[in-house]
Coordinates of C-alpha atoms in Angstrom, one line a residue:
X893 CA -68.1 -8.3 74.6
X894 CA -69.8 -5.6 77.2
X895 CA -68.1 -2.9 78.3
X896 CA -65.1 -4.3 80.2
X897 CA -65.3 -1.4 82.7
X898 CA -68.8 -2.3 83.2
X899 CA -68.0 -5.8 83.8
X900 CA -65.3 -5.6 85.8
X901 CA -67.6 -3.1 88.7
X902 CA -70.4 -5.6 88.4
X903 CA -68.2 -8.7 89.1
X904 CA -66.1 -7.7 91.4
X905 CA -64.8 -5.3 94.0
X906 CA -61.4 -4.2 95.5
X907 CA -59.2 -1.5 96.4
X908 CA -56.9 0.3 94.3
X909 CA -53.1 -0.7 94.1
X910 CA -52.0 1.4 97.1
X911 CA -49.2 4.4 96.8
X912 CA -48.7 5.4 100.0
X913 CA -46.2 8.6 101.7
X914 CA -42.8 7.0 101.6
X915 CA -39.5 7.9 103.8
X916 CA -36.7 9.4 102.4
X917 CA -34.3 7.1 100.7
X918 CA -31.0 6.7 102.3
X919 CA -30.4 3.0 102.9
X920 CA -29.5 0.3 100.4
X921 CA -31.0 -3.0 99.1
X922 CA -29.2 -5.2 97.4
X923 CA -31.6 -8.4 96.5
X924 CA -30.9 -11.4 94.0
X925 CA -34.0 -14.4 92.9
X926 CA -33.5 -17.7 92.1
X927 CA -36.2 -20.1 90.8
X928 CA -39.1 -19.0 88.9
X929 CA -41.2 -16.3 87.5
X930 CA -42.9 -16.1 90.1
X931 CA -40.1 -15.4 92.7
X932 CA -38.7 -12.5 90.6
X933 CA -41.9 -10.6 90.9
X934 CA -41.7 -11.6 94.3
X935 CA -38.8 -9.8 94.4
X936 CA -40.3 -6.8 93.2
X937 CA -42.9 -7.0 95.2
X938 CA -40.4 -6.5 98.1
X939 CA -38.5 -4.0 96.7
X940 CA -41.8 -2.0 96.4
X941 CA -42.6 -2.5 100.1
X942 CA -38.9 -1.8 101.4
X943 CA -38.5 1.7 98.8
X944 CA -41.3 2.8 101.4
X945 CA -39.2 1.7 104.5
X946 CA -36.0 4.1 103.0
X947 CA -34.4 1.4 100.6
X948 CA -33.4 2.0 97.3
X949 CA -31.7 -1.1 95.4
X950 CA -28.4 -1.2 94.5
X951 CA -26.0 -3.5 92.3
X952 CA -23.0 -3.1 94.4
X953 CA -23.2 -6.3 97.6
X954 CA -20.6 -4.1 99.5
X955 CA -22.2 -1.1 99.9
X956 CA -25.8 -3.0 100.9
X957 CA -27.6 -2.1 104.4
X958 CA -29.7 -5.5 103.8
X959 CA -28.7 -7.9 101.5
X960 CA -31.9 -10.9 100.3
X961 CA -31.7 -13.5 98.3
X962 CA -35.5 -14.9 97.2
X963 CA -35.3 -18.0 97.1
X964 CA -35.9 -21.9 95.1
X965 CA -36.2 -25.1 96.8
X966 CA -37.7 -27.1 93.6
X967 CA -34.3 -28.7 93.0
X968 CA -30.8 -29.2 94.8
X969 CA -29.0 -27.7 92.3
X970 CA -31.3 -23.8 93.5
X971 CA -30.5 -24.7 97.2
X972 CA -26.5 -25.7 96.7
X973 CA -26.5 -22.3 95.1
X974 CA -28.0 -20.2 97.1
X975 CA -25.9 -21.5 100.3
X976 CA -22.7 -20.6 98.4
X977 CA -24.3 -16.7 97.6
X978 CA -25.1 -16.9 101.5
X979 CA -21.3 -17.4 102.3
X980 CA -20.5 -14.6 99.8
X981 CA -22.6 -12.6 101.3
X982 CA -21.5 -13.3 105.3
X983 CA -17.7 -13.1 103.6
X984 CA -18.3 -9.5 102.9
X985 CA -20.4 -8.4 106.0
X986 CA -17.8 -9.5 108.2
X987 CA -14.6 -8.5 106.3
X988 CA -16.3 -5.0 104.3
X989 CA -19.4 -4.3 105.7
X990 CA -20.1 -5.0 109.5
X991 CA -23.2 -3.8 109.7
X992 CA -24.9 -5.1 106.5
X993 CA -27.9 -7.4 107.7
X994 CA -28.8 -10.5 105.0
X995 CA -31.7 -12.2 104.6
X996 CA -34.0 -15.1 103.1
X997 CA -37.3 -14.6 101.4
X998 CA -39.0 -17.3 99.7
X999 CA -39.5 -21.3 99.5
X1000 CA -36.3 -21.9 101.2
X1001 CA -37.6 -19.9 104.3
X1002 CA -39.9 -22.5 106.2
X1003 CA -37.6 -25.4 105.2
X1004 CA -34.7 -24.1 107.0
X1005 CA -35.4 -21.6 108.8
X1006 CA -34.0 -23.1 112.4
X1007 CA -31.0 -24.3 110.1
X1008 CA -30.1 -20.5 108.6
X1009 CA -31.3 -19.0 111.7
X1010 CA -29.8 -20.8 114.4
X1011 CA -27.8 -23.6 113.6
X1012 CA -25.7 -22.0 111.2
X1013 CA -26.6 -18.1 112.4
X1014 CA -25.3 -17.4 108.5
X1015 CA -28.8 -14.6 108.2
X1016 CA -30.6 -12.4 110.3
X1017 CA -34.0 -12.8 109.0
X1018 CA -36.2 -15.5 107.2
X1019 CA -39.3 -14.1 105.9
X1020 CA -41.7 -16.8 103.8
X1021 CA -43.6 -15.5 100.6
X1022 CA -46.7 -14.7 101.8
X1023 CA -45.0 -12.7 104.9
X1024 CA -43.5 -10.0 102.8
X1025 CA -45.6 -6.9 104.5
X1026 CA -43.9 -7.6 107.7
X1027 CA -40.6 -7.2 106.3
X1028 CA -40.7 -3.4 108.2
X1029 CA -41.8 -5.7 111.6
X1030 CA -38.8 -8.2 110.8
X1031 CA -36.1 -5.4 110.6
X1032 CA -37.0 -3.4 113.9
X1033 CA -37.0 -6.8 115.5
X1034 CA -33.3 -7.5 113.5
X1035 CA -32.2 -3.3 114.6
X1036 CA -32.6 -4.3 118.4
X1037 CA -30.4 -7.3 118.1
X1038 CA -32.7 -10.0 117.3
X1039 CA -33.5 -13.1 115.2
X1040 CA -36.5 -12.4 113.0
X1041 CA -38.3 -14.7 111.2
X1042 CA -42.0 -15.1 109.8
X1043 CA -42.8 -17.9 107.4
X1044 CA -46.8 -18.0 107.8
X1045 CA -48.9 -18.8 104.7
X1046 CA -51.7 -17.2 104.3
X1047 CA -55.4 -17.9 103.3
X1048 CA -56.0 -14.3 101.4
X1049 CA -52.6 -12.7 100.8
X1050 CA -52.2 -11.8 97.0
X1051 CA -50.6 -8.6 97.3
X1052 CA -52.3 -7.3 94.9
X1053 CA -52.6 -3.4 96.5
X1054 CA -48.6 -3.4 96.3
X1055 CA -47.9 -1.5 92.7
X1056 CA -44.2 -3.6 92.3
X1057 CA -40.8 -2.0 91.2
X1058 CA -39.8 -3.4 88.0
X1059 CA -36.0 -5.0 88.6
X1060 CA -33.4 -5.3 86.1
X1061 CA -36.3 -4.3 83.7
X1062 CA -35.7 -4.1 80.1
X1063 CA -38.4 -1.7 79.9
X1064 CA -40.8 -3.8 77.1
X1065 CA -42.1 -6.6 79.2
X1066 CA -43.2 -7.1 82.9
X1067 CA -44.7 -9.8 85.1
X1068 CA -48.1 -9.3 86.9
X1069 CA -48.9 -12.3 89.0
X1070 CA -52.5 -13.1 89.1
X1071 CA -52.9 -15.9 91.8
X1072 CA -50.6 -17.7 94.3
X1073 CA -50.5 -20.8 95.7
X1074 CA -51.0 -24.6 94.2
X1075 CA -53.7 -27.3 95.5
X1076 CA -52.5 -29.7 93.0
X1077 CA -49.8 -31.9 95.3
X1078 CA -47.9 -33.6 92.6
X1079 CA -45.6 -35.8 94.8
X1080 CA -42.6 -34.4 93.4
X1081 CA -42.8 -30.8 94.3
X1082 CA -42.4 -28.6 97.2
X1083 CA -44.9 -25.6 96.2
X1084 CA -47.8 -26.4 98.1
X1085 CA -45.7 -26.4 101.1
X1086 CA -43.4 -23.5 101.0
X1087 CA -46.2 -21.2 98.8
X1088 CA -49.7 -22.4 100.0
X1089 CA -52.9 -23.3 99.0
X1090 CA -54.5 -21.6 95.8
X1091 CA -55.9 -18.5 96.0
X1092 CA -56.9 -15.6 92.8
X1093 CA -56.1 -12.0 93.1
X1094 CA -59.0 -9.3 92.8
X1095 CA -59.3 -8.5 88.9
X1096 CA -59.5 -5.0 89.1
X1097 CA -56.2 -4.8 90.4
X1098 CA -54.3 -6.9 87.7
X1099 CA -56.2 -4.5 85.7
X1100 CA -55.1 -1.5 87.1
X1101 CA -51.2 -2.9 87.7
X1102 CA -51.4 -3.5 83.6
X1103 CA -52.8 -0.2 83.2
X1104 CA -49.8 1.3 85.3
X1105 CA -47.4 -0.8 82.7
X1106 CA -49.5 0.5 79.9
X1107 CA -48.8 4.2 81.0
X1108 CA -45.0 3.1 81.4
X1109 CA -44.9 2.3 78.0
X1110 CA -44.9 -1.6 78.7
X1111 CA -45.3 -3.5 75.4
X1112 CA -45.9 -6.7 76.6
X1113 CA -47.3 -8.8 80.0
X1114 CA -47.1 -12.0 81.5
X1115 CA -50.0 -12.9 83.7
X1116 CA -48.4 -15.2 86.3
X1117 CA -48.8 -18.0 88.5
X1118 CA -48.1 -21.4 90.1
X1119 CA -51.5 -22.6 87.8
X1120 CA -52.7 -19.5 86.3
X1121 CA -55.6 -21.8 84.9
X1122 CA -56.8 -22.0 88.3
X1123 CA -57.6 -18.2 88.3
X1124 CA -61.2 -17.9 90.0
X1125 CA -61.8 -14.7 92.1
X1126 CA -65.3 -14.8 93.8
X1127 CA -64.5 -12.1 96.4
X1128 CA -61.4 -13.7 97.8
X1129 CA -60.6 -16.7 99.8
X1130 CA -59.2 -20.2 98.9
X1131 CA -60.0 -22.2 95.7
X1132 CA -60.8 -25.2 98.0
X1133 CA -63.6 -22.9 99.5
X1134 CA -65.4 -21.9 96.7
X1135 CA -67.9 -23.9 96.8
X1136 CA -69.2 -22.8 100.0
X1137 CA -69.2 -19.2 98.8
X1138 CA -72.7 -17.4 98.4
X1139 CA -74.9 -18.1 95.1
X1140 CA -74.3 -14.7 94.6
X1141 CA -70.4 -14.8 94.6
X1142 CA -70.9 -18.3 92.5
X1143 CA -72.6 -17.1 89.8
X1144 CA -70.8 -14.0 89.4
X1145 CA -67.4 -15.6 90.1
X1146 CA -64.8 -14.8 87.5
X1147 CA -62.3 -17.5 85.4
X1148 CA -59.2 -17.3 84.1
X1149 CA -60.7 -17.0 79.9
X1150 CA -62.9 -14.1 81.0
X1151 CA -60.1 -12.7 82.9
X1152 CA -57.6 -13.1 79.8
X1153 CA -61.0 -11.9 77.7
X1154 CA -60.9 -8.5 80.0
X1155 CA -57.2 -8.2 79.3
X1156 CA -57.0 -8.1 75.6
X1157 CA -59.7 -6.0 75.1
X1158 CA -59.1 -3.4 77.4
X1159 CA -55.6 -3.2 76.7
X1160 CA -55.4 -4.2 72.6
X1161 CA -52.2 -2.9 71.8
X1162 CA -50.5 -4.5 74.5
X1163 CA -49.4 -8.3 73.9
X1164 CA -50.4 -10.9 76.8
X1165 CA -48.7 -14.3 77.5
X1166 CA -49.2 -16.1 80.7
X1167 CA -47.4 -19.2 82.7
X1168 CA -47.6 -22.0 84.1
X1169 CA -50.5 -23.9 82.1
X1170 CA -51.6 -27.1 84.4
X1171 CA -52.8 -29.8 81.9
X1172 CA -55.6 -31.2 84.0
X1173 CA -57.3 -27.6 84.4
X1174 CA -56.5 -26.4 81.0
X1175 CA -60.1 -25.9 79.3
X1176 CA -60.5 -25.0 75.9
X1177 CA -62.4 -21.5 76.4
X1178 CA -59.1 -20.4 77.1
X1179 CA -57.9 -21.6 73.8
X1180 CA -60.8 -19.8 72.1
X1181 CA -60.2 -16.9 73.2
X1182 CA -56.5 -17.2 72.5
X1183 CA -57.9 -17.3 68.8
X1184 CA -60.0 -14.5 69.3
X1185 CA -57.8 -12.0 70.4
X1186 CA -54.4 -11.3 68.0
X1187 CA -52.5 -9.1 70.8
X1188 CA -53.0 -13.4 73.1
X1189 CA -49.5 -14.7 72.3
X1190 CA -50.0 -17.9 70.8
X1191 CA -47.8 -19.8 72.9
X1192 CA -48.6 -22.3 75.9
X1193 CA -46.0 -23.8 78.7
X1194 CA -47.6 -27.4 79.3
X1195 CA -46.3 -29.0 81.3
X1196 CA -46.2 -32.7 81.1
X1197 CA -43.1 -34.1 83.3
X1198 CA -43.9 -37.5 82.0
X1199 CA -45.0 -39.4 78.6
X1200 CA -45.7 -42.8 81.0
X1201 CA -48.9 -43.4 82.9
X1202 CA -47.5 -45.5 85.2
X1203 CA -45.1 -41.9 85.9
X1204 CA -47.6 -39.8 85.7
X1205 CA -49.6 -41.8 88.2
X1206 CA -46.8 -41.6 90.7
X1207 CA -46.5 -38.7 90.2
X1208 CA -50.3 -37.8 91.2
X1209 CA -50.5 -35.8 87.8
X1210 CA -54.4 -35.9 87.3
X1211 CA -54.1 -36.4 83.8
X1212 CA -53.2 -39.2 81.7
X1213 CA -50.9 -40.1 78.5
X1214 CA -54.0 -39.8 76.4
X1215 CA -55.7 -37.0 78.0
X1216 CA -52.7 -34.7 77.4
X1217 CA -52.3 -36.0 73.6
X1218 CA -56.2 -35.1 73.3
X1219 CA -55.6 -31.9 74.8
X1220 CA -52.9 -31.0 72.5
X1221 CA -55.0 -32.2 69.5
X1222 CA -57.4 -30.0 70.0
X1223 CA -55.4 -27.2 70.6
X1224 CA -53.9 -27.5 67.8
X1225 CA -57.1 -27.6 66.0
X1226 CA -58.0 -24.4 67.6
X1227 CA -54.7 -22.6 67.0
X1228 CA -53.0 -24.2 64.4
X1229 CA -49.8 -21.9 64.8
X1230 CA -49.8 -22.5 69.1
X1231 CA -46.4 -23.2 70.0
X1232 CA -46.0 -25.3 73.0
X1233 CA -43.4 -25.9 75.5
X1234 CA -42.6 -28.7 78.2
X1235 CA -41.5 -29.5 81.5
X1236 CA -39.8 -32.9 81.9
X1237 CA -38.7 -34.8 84.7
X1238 CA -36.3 -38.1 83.9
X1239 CA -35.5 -40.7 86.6
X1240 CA -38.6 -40.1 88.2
X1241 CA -38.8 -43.0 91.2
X1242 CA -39.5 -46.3 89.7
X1243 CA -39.2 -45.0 86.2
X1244 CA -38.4 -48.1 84.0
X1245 CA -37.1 -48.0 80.4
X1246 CA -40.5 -48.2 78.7
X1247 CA -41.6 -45.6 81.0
X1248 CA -38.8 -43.2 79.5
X1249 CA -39.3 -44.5 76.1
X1250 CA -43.2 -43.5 76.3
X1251 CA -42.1 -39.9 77.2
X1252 CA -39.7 -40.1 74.2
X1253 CA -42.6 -41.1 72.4
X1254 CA -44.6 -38.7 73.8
X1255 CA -42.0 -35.9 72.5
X1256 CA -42.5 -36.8 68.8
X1257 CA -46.0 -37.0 69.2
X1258 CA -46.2 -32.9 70.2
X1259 CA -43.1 -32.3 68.4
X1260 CA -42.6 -29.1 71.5
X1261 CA -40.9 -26.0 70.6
X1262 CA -39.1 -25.5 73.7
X1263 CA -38.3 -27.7 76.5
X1264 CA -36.9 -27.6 79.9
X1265 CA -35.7 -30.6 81.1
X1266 CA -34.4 -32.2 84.4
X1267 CA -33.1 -35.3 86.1
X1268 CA -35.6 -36.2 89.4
X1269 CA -33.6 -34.9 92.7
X1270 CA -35.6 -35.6 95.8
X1271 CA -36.9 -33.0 97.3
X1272 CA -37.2 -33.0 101.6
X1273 CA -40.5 -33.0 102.8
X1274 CA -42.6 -34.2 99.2
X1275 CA -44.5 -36.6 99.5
X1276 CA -41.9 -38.8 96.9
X1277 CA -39.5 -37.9 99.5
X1278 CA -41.1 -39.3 102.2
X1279 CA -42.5 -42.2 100.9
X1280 CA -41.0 -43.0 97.6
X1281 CA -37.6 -44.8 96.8
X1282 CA -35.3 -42.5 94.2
X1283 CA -34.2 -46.0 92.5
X1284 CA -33.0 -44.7 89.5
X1285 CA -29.2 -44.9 89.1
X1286 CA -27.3 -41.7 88.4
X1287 CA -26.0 -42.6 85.7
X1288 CA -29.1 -44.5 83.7
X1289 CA -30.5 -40.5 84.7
X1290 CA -28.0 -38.7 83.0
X1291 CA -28.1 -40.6 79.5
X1292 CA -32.2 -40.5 79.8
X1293 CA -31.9 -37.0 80.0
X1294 CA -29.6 -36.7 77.5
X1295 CA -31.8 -38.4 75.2
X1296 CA -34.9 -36.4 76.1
X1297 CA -32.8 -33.1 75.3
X1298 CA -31.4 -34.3 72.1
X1299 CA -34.6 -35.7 70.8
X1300 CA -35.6 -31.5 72.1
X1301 CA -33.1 -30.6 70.3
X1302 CA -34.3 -32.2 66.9
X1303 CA -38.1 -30.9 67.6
X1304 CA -37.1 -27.5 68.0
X1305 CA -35.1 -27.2 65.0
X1306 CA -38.2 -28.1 63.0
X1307 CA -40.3 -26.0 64.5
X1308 CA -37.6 -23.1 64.2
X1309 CA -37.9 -24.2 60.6
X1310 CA -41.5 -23.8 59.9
X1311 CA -40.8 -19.7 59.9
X1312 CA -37.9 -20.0 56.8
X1313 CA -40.0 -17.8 54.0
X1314 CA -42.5 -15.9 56.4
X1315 CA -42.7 -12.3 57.3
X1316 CA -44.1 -12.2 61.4
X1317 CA -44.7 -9.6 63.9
X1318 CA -41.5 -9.2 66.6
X1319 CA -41.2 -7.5 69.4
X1320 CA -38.0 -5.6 70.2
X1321 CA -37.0 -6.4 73.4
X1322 CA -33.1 -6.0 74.0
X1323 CA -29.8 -6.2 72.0
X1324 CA -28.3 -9.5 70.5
X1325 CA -25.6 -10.6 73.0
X1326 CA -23.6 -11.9 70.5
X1327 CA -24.1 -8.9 68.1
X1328 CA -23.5 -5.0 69.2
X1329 CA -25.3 -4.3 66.2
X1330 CA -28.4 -6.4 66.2
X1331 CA -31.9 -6.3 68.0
X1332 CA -33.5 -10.0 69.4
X1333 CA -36.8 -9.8 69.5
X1334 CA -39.8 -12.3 70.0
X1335 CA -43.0 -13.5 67.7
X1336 CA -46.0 -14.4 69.0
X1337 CA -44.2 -18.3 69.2
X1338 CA -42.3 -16.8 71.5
X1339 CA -39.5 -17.5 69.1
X1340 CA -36.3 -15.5 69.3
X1341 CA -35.1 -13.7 66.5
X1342 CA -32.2 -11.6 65.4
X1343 CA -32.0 -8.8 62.9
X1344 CA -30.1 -5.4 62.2
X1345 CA -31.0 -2.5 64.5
X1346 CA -30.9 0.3 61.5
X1347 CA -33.5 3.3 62.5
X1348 CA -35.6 1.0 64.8
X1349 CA -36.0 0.9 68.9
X1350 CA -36.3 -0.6 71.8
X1351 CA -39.7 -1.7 72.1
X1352 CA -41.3 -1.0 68.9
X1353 CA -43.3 -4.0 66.7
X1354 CA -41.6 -5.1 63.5
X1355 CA -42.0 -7.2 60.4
X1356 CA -39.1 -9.4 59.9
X1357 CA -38.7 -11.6 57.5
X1358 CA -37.2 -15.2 58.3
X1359 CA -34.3 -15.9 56.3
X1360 CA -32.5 -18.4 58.5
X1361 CA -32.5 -20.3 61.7
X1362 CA -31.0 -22.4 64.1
X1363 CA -32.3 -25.0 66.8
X1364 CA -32.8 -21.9 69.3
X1365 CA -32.9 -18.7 67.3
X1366 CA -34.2 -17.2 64.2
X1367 CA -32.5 -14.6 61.9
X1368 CA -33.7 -12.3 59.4
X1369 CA -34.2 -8.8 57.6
X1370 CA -36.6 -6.1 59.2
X1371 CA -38.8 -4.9 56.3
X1372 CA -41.3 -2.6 58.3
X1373 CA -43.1 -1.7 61.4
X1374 CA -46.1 -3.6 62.2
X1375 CA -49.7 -2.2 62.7
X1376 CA -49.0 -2.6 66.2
X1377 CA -47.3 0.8 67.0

């Protein structure tokens, strides 16, 4: 590998992450996320951009100048519970706090904005996730008396000269998002319309951010995104316009593995994970240099929502049944300890019964460590909820669901079992909620483990050895720091 310094001023060019002459703090920001990842460093994305406005954060709703909630709209369930924060929160302004102002940022923002805004006048602004700088713009307009609202997507906005404020932070591991936006318009999903069309962030400044959390004594990052496979800077601009970009910015265009390559070798005591994995751009240089580097988590989210390719047609999922199960073989032919993890939709429209017993099947094939799992609710303005009938009965959903969490269930237990015996690496990252008196921590799996605290800290690598398990969690005996420290 060159010098990564050098490679990184050859390849590509941007500006530093911005600190800039803030006011003095006086107001207060009280902001909640729903949804993903990627909406809680959204989140602190915001907070960073308001702390130069005046705002400092707060836990306490009733004392808040501006209240926010970021936003979800990937299932009902996100949406049914954000409207019931949103009455809280207009409950208090008009019995409490009068002049508290409340907002919506996020996915929910260009679905309903004439619904919050003037329909049901329950917020006073609705700012969309690429409209997050105007947020100063939005609150003048919201100080003289007036509805603000800008829900824009944009072609280039990656916010990556905004260093974020780390919320609710446990102090070991932090979030750097690395590109926004999805192209991939599965039928089922609302992210291409509420977060925009792909676009990669400049790596020298997911570079610098990591170096910031490096200096902070950060332990461990995730490099985010809607598809962080997708990652391909070339000087900015859509992935749909890359190829009419210069030769120039072609062949010195930079992909996700080198990025991941720069990463780890710059930063070596630092541990890197990164979500969301799309199987159809998953290529196996990424895999590689998984197995290169030790500080690459070996863990992968793949999601495959279905084990039927009659679903996963439907579903415009450019992969198929045996494309994925090749993927996954060779995977695990590169990196024979990769743990993997799934998304899974059930009740999908027109789903049949050998349709859900092919993504049973599918389970024991992979034999996932983790799982998160879903019954199909339609989603306003997909294209399955436009043009597709949901057909499925509520209640044949809820027992093939059942099923696909039960046969999870089993699968995770034996991979929880495959660590009785072994001594592995964890990182300390909190305390055991059900134990005072215990650390949790997580191996490279991304496995959860317990142990006793005795003389050791938050943050620090240790050697546990595996005495014990259950489905979810792992428990064993500290017998060491690891080389990491």
């Amino acid at each position: 590998m060159q010098n990564v310094d050098k490679v990184i001023d050859e390849k590509v060019q941007g500006k530093a992450l911005v600190t800039e002459q803030k006011k003095e703090n006086t107001k207060k920001l009280f902001i909640e996320s729903y949804g993903c990842q990627m909406n809680m460093n959204d989140s602190e994305i915001v907070a960073a951009i308001l702390d130069k406005e005046g705002y400092n954060t707060t836990q306490v709703l009733e004392e808040a100048d501006l209240v926010l909630v970021n936003t979800c709209s990937i299932r009902e369930k996100a949406e049914t519970t954000v409207r019931k924060r949103l009455q809280k929160y207009n409950r208090v302004k008009r019995e409490v706090n009068k002049n508290m102002k409340v907002g919506v940022l996020g996915c929910m923002a260009e679905r309903l904005k004439e619904k919050f805004l003037e329909e049901e006048k329950i917020v006073d602004l609705v700012v969309g996730p690429d409209a997050y700088k105007d947020l100063p713009n939005l609150l003048d307009e919201v100080s003289e008396g007036r509805n603000a609202v800008n829900v824009i997507l944009s072609k280039d906005e990656t916010y990556g000269d905004i260093a974020p404020v780390r919320l609710n932070s446990n102090g070991v591991s932090a979030f750097v998002s690395i590109t926004r936006g999805c192209d991939n318009m599965c039928t089922f999903c609302v992210v291409p319309f509420t977060r925009g069309r792909e676009r990669s962030r400049d790596p020298k400044s997911i570079l610098e951010e990591i170096g910031q959390m490096v200096n902070q004594n950060f332990k461990e990052i995730t490099l985010l995104g809607q598809n962080v496979d997708s990652f391909l800077w070339y000087g900015g601009g859509l992935k749909k316009d890359f190829k009419k970009a210069s030769e120039m910015a072609q062949a010195t265009a930079v992909g996700f593995a080198e990025l991941l390559d720069m990463c780890a070798t710059k930063y070596p005591k630092t541990r890197f994970r990164f979500s969301t994995s799309n199987p159809q751009d998953m290529h196996l240089d990424v895999i590689h240099v998984m197995a290169k580097h030790k500080n690459i988590c070996k863990y992968l989210h793949l999601p495959v929502q279905s084990g039927s390719n009659a679903m996963l047609k439907a579903m415009n999922r450019q992969h198929t049944r045996e494309e994925y199960m090749e993927l996954v073989d060779n995977i695990f032919k590169i990196v024979p300890e990769m743990s993997l993890s799934q998304d899974m939709i059930v009740g999908f429209c027109g789903e049949t019964e050998q349709d859900h017993q092919d993504t049973l099947d599918l389970m024991r094939y992979v034999k996932y460590d983790f799982g998160f799992m879903f019954a199909y609710s339609e989603r306003p303005g997909t294209l399955a909820g436009n043009k597709m009938e949901d057909d499925v009965p509520f209640e044949v959903k809820k027992r093939r669901l059942a099923e696909v969490i039960e046969l999870q269930q089993e699968h995770a237990l034996y991979r929880t079992q495959q660590h009785l015996g072994k001594t592995e690496e964890f990182l300390i990252e909190g305390t055991s909620k059900k134990n005072p008196n215990q650390w949790k921590g997580r191996n490279t799996q991304n496995t959860v483990a317990v142990f006793d605290k005795g003389n050791y800290k938050l943050g620090d690598f240790v050697m546990v050895k595996v005495e014990d398990c259950t489905s979810a969690t792992l428990k064993g005996t500290v017998v060491g720091y690891s080389d990491n420290n």
